[in-house]
Coordinates of C-alpha atoms in Angstrom, one line a residue:
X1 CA 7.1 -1.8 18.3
X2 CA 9.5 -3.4 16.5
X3 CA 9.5 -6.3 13.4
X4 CA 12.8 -7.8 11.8
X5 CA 12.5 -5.5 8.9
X6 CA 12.4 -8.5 6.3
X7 CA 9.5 -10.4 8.1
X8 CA 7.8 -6.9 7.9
X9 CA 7.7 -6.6 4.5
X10 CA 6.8 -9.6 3.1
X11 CA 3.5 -9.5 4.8
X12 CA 2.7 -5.8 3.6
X13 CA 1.6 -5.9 -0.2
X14 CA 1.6 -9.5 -2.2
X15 CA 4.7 -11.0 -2.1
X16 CA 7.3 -10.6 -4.8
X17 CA 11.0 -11.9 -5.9
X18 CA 11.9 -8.9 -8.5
X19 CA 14.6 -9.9 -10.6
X20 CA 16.7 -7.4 -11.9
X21 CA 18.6 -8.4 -15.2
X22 CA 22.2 -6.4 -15.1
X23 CA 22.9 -4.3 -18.5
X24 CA 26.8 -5.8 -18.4
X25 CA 29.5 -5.6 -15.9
X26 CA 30.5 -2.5 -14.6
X27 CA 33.7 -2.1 -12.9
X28 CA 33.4 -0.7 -9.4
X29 CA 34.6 2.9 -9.1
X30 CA 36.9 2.2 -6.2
X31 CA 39.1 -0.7 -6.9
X32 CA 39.4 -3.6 -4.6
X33 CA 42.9 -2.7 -3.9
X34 CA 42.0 1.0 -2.4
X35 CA 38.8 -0.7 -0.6
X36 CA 40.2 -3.5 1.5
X37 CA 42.9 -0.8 3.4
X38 CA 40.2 1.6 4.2
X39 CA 37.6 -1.3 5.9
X40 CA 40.4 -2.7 7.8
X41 CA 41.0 1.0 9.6
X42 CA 37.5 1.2 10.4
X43 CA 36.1 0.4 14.3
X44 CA 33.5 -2.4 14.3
X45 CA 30.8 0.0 15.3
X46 CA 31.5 2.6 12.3
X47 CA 29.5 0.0 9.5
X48 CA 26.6 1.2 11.9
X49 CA 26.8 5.0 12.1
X50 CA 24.3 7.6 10.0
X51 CA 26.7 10.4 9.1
X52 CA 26.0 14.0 11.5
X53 CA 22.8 16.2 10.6
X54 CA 21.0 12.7 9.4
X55 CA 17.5 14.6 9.2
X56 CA 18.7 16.7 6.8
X57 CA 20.4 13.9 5.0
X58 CA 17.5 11.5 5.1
X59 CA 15.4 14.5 3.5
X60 CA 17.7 15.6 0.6
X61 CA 17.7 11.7 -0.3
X62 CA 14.0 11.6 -0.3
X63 CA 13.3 14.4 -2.4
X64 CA 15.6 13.2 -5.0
X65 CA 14.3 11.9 -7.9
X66 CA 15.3 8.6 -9.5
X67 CA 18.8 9.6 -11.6
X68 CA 19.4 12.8 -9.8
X69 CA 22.7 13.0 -8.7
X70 CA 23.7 13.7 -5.5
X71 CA 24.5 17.4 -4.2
X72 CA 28.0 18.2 -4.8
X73 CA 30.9 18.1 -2.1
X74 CA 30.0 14.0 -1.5
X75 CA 31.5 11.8 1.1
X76 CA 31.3 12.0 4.7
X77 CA 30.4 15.4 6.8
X78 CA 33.6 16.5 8.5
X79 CA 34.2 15.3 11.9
X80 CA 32.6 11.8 11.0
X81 CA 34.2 8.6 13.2
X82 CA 34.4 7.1 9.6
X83 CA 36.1 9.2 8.2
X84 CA 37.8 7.3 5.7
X85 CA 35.1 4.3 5.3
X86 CA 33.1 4.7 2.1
X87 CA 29.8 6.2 2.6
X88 CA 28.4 9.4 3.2
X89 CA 26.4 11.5 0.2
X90 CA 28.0 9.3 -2.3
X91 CA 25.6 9.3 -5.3
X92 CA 24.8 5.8 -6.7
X93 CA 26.3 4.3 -10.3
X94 CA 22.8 3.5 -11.3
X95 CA 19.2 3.4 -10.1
X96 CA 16.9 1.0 -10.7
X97 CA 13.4 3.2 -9.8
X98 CA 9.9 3.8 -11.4
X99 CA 9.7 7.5 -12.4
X100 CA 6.3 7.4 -12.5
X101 CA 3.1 7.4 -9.9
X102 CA 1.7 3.6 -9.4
X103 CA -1.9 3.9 -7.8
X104 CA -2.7 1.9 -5.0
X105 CA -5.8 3.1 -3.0
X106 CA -8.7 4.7 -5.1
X107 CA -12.0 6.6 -4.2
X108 CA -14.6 7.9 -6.6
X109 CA -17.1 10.6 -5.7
X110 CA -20.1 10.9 -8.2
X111 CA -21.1 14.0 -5.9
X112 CA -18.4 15.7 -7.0
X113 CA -17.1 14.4 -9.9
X114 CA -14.1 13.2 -9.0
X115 CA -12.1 9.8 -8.7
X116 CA -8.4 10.0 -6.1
X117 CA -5.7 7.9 -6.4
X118 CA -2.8 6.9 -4.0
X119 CA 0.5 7.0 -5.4
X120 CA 2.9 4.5 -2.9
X121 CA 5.9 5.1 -5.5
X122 CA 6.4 8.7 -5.8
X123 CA 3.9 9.3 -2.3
X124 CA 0.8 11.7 -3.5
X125 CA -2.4 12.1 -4.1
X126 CA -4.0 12.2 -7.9
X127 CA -7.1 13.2 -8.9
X128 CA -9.0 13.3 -11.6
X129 CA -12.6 14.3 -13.3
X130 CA -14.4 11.1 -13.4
X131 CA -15.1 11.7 -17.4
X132 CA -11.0 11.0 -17.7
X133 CA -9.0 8.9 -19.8
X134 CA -10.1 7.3 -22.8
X135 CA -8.3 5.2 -25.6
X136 CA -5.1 7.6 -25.8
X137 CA -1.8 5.8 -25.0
X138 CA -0.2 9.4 -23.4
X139 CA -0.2 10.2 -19.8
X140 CA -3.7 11.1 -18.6
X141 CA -2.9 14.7 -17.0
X142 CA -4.2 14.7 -13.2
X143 CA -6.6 17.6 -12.2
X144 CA -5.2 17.9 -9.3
X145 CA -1.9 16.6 -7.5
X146 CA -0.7 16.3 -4.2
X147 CA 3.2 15.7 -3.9
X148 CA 6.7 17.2 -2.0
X149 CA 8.0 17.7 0.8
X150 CA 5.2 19.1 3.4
X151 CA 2.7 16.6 2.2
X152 CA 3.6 13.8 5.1
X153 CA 2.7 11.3 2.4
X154 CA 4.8 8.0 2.3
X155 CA 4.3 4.3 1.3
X156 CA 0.8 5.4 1.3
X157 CA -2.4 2.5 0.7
X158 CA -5.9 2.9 1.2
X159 CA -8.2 5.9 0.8
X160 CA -11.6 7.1 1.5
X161 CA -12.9 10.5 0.9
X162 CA -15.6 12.4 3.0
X163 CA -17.3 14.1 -0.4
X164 CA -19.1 16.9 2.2
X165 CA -16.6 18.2 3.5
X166 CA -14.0 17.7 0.7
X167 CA -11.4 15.7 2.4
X168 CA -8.9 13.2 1.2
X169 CA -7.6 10.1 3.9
X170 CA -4.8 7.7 3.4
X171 CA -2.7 6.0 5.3
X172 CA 1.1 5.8 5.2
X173 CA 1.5 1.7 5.6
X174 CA 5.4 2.0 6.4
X175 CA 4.8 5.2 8.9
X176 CA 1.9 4.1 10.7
X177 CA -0.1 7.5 10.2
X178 CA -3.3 8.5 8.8
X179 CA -3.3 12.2 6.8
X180 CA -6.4 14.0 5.9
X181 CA -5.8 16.4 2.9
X182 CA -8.3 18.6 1.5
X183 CA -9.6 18.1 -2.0
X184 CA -8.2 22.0 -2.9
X185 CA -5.1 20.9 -2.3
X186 CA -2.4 20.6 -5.0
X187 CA 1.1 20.6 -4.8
X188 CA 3.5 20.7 -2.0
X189 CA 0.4 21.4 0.9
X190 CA 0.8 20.4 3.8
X191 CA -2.5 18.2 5.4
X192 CA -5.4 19.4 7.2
X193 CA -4.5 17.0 10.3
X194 CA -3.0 13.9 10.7
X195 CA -4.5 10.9 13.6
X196 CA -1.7 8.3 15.4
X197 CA -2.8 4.5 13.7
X198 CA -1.6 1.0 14.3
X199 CA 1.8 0.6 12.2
X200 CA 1.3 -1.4 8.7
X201 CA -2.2 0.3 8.6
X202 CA -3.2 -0.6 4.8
X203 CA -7.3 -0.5 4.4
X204 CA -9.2 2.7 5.3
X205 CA -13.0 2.6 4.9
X206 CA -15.2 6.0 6.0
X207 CA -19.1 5.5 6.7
X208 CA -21.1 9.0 6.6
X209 CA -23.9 7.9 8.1
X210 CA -22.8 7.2 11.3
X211 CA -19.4 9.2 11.2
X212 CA -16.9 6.5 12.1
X213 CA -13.6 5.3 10.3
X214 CA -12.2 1.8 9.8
X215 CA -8.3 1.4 9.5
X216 CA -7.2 -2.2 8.9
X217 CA -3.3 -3.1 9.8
X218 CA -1.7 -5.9 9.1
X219 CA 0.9 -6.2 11.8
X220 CA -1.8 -5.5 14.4
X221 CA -4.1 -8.1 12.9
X222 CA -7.0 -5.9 13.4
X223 CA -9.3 -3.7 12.7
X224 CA -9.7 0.2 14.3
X225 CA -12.9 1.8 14.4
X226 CA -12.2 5.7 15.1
X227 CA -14.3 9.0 15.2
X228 CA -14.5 10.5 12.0
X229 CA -13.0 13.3 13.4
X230 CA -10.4 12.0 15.0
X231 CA -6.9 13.2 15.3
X232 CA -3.6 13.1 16.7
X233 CA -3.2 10.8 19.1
X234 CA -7.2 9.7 19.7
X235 CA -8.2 6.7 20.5
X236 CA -10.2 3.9 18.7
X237 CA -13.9 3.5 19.5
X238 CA -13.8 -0.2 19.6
X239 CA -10.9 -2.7 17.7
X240 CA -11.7 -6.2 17.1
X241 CA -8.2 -8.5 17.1
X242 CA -7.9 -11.7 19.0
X243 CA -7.7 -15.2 18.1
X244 CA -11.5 -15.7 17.1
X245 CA -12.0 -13.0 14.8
X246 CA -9.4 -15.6 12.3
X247 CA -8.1 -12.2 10.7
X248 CA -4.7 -12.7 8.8
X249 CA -2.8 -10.2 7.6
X250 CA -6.3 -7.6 6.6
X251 CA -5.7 -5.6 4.0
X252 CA -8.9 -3.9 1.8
X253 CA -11.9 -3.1 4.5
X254 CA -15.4 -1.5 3.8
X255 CA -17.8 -0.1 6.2
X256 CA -21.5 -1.0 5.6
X257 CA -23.8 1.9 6.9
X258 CA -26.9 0.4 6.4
X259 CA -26.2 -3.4 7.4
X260 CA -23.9 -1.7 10.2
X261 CA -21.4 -4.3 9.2
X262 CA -17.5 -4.3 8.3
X263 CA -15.6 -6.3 5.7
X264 CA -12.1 -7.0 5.6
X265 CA -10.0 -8.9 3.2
X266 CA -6.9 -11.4 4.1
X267 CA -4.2 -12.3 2.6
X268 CA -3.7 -15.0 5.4
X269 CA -0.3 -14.4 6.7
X270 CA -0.2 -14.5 10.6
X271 CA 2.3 -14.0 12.9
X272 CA 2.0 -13.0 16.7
X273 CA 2.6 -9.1 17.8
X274 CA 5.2 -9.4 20.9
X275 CA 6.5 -6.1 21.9
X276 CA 10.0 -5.8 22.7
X277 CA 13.0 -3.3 23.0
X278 CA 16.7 -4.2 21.9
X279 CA 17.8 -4.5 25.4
X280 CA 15.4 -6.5 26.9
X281 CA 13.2 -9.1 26.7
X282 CA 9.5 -9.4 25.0
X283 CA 7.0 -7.7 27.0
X284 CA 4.5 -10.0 26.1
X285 CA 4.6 -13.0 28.3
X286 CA 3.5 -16.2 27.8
X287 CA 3.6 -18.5 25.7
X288 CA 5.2 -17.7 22.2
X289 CA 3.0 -18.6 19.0
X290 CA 4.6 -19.6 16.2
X291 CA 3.1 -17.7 12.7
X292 CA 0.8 -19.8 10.0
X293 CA -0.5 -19.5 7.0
X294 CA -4.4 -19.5 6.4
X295 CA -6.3 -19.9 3.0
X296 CA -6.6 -16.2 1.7
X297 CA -10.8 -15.1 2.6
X298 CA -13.0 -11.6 3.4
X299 CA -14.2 -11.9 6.6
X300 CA -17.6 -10.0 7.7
X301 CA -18.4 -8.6 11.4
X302 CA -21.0 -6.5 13.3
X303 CA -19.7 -3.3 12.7
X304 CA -20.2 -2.6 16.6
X305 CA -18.5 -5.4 17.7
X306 CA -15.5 -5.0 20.1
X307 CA -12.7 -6.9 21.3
X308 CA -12.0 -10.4 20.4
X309 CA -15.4 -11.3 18.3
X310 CA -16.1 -14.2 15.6
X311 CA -16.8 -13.1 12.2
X312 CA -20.7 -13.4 11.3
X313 CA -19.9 -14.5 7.6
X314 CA -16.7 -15.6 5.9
X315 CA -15.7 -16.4 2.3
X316 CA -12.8 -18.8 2.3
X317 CA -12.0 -22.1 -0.1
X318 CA -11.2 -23.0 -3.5
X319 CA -14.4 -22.0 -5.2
X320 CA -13.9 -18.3 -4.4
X321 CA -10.8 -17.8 -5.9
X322 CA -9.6 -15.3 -4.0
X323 CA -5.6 -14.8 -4.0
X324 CA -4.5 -12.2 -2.5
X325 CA -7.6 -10.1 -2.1
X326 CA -6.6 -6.4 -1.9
X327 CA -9.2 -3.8 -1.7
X328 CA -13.1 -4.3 -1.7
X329 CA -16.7 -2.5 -1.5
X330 CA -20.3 -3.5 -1.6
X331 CA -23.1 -2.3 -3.8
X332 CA -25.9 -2.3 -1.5
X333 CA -28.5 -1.5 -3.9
X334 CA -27.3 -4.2 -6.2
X335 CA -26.8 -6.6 -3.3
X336 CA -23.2 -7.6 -4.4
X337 CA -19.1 -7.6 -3.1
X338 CA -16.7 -6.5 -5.4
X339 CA -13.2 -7.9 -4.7
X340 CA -10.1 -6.7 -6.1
X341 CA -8.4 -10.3 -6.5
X342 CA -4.8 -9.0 -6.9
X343 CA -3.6 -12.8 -7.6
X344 CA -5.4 -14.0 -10.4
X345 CA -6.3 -10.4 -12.0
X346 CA -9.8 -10.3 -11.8
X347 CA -12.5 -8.5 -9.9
X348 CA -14.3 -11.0 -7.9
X349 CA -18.2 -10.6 -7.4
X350 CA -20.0 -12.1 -4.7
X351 CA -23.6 -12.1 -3.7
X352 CA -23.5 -9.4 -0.8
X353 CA -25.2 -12.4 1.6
X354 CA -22.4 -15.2 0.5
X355 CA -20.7 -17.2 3.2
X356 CA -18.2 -20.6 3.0
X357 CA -16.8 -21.8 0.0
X358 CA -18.6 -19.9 -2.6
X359 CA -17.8 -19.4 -6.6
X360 CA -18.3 -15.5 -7.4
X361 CA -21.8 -14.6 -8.9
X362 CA -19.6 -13.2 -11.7
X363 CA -16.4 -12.6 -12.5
X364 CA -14.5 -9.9 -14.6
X365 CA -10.7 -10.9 -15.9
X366 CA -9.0 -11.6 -19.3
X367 CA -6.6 -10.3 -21.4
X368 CA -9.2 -7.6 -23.3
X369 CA -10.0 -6.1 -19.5
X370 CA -6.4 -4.3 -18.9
X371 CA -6.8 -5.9 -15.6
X372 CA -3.0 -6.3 -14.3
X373 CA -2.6 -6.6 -10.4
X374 CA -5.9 -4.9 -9.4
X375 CA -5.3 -3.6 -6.2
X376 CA -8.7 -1.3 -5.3
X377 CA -12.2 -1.4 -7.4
X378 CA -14.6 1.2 -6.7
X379 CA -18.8 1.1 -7.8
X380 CA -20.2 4.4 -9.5
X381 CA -23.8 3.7 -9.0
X382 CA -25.1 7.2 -10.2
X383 CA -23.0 6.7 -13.4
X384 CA -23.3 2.8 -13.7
X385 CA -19.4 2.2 -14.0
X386 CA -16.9 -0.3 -12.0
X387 CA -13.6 1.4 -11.4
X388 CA -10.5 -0.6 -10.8
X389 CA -6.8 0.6 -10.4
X390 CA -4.0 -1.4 -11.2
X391 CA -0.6 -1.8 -9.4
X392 CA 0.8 -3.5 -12.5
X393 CA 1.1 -1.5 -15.3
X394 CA 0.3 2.1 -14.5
X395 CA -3.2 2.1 -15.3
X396 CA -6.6 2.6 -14.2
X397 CA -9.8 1.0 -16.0
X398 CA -13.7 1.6 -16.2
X399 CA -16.1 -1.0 -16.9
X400 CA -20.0 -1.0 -17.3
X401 CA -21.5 -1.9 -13.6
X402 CA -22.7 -5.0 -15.2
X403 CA -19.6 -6.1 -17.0
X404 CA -18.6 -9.7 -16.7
X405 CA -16.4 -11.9 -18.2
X406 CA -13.2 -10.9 -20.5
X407 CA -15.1 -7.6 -21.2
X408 CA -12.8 -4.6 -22.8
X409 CA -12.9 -1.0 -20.6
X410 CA -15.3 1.6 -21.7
X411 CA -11.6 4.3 -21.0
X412 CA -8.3 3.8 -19.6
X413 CA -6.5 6.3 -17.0
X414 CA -2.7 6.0 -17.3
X415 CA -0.3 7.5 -15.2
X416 CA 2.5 7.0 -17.4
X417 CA 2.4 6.4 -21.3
X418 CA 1.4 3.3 -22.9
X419 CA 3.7 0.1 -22.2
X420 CA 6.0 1.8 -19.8
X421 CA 7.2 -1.0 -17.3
X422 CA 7.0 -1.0 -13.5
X423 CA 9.5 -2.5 -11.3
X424 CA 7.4 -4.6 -9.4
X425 CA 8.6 -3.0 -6.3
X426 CA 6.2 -3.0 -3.1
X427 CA 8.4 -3.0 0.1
X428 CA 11.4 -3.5 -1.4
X429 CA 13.7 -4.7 2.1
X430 CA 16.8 -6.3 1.1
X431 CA 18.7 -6.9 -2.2
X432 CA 21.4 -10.1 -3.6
X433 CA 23.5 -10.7 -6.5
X434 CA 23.0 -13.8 -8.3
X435 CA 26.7 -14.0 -10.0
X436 CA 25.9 -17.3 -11.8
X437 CA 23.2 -15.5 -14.0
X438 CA 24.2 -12.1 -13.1
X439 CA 21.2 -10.8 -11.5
X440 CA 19.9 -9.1 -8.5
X441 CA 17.3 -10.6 -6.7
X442 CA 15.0 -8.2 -4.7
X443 CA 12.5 -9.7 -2.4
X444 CA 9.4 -7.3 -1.5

């Protein structure tokens, strides 16, 4: 399957227009004189040509690192129809990247003392004790840490954890597959197996008790409900997608084991799926329907449903406040939903039970709570702690269960010292110069 690459991404993660401020002019180091020659010698189809031995190519970019130049003997590979076009291993002038991990999905495991983090910018897995952090402003060190070349980690969202056997699963939202790692792991490992999901998978949600997995995606406008066990190329148990189950663009998604049912949070982006090939026409016939947009809401369903199935609950209006709800869990014991509302910067608590235009039971946000684009929130019951992880400013933060209001965190994670910026980069699919203000303009 196939999506203009553009439309893709601004449907994956909230929506962003990244402006880059340029440091100055900076001449070109091939003059406009020496350029114009060369593209006028080159055949139409050459602009469109990945240089010989590309799967090499492709993975000596990837493991570079932000700033690190290019191997020497640039340009393009001998024998190369473009032979004089510029391109090839050419390193670039300048890089504008984020060093450093940003967490995305999260997990905590009171069982075994641990709390995982997915890293989309550098692709790994972090983990820590769950007694980390505190009031330092250095890098909290990782206990353990999942990263290179063998790790078949990506863009990488969600995670759940499976605490008795010890294994990590997240999802690669660009790739479109699911890795299980083991909690040993650390370093370049490669994972304990890997399962075939829907592309744009985001949310991952793992109930114990009865051994199933959800897997949210957004392009597929579902939700998957697999063995636990699955792998390679199984498939689902049951999906629910379809017009009635009103899911747009799911992101966050939690598995209730008791209640047997599932939540799933929407950004409320929708377009129609239609498969189609470059040389031929949609497979999907009928009637083509055009893509809306719905009022962001969590959606609840019977966690055996199947097919194209209403949602038994929704929370949708003005009153919730949700914005761009990313991930969310439920606290059965305390009968509440936690919502990590990534467009307001607050953790958004509902009574477990609420349906329609609701306001939150409570609400945890302000300027003394560190809470910056919370993207997944997490609820330690056996040590009475809220976890949330931030995709805004390379941070993690731990609140009292209770905690309301503009409360300050009991201890901070950071996975990058104090007051280090982030790009604001998600998807990033296309860049443009600005030359009246001389910026780049990067939607994502």
């Amino acid at each position: 399957m196939h999506k203009h690459p553009l439309v893709k991404h601004l449907i994956a993660l909230p929506v962003a227009l990244v402006v880059v401020l340029l440091p100055g002019v900076r001449e070109s180091p091939i003059a406009a004189e020496v350029a114009r020659p060369m593209l006028k010698t080159m055949e139409p189809a050459d602009f469109c040509l990945m240089p010989p031995r590309e799967v090499g190519y492709q993975a000596g970019t990837a493991n570079r690192r932000p700033g690190q130049a290019a191997p020497q003997g640039g340009g393009p590979p001998p024998g190369w129809p473009g032979k004089d076009a510029l391109g090839g291993n050419v390193p670039a002038v300048r890089v504008v990247a984020d060093p450093h991990p940003t967490f995305n999905g999260m997990a905590v495991d009171p069982q075994n003392n641990m709390v995982i983090f997915s890293d989309e910018n550098r692709g790994s897995l972090l983990s820590y004790p769950l007694t980390a952090g505190g009031a330092s402003t250095d890098t909290t060190e990782p206990h353990r840490h999942i990263t290179g070349s063998k790790v078949n980690l990506g863009f990488i969202a969600g995670v759940t954890i499976d605490p008795t056997r010890r294994e990590i699963y997240t999802v690669n939202n660009d790739g479109g597959g699911l890795v299980v790692h083991s909690y040993d792991g650390h370093g370049n490992v490669a994972p304990v197996r890997g399962l075939t999901v829907p592309h744009q998978s985001w949310g991952l949600s793992l109930d114990m008790k009865n051994d199933e997995l959800a897997v949210t995606s957004q392009q597929y406008q579902g939700i998957s409900i697999y063995a636990r066990s699955a792998t390679k190329t199984d498939r689902p148990l049951r999906s629910i997608r379809g017009d009635k189950t009103l899911l747009a663009d799911p992101h966050g998604v939690f598995l209730d084991p008791d209640a047997r049912e599932v939540y799933a949070a929407n950004h409320g982006n929708w377009t129609e799926m239609r498969t189609y090939s470059a040389d031929g026409p949609p497979l999907l016939v009928g009637e083509y329907v055009p893509g809306r947009f719905e009022k962001p809401s969590v959606r609840v369903y019977d966690a055996a449903a199947d097919g194209n199935v209403a949602p038994v609950r929704t929370i949708q209006g003005p009153k919730t406040r949700l914005a761009w709800p990313m991930g969310l869990t439920v606290d059965s014991a305390a009968g509440e939903l936690a919502v990590a509302n990534y467009g307001t910067n607050e953790i958004l608590i509902y009574a477990k039970s609420a349906t329609g235009d609701v306001a939150p039971v409570r609400i945890l946000g302000g300027d003394r709570t560190g809470i910056v684009g919370p993207i997944a929130v997490q609820i330690d019951r056996k040590n009475n702690e809220i976890w949330v992880a931030n995709y805004g400013d390379h941070t993690a933060v731990v609140f009292d269960r209770s905690a309301t209001g503009n409360a300050a965190p009991k201890r901070i994670i950071r996975n990058a010292p104090a007051g280090t910026p982030t790009t604001g980069f998600t998807n990033a699919s296309a860049a443009a110069y600005d030359s009246k203000r001389d910026q780049l303009l990067v939607p994502n």
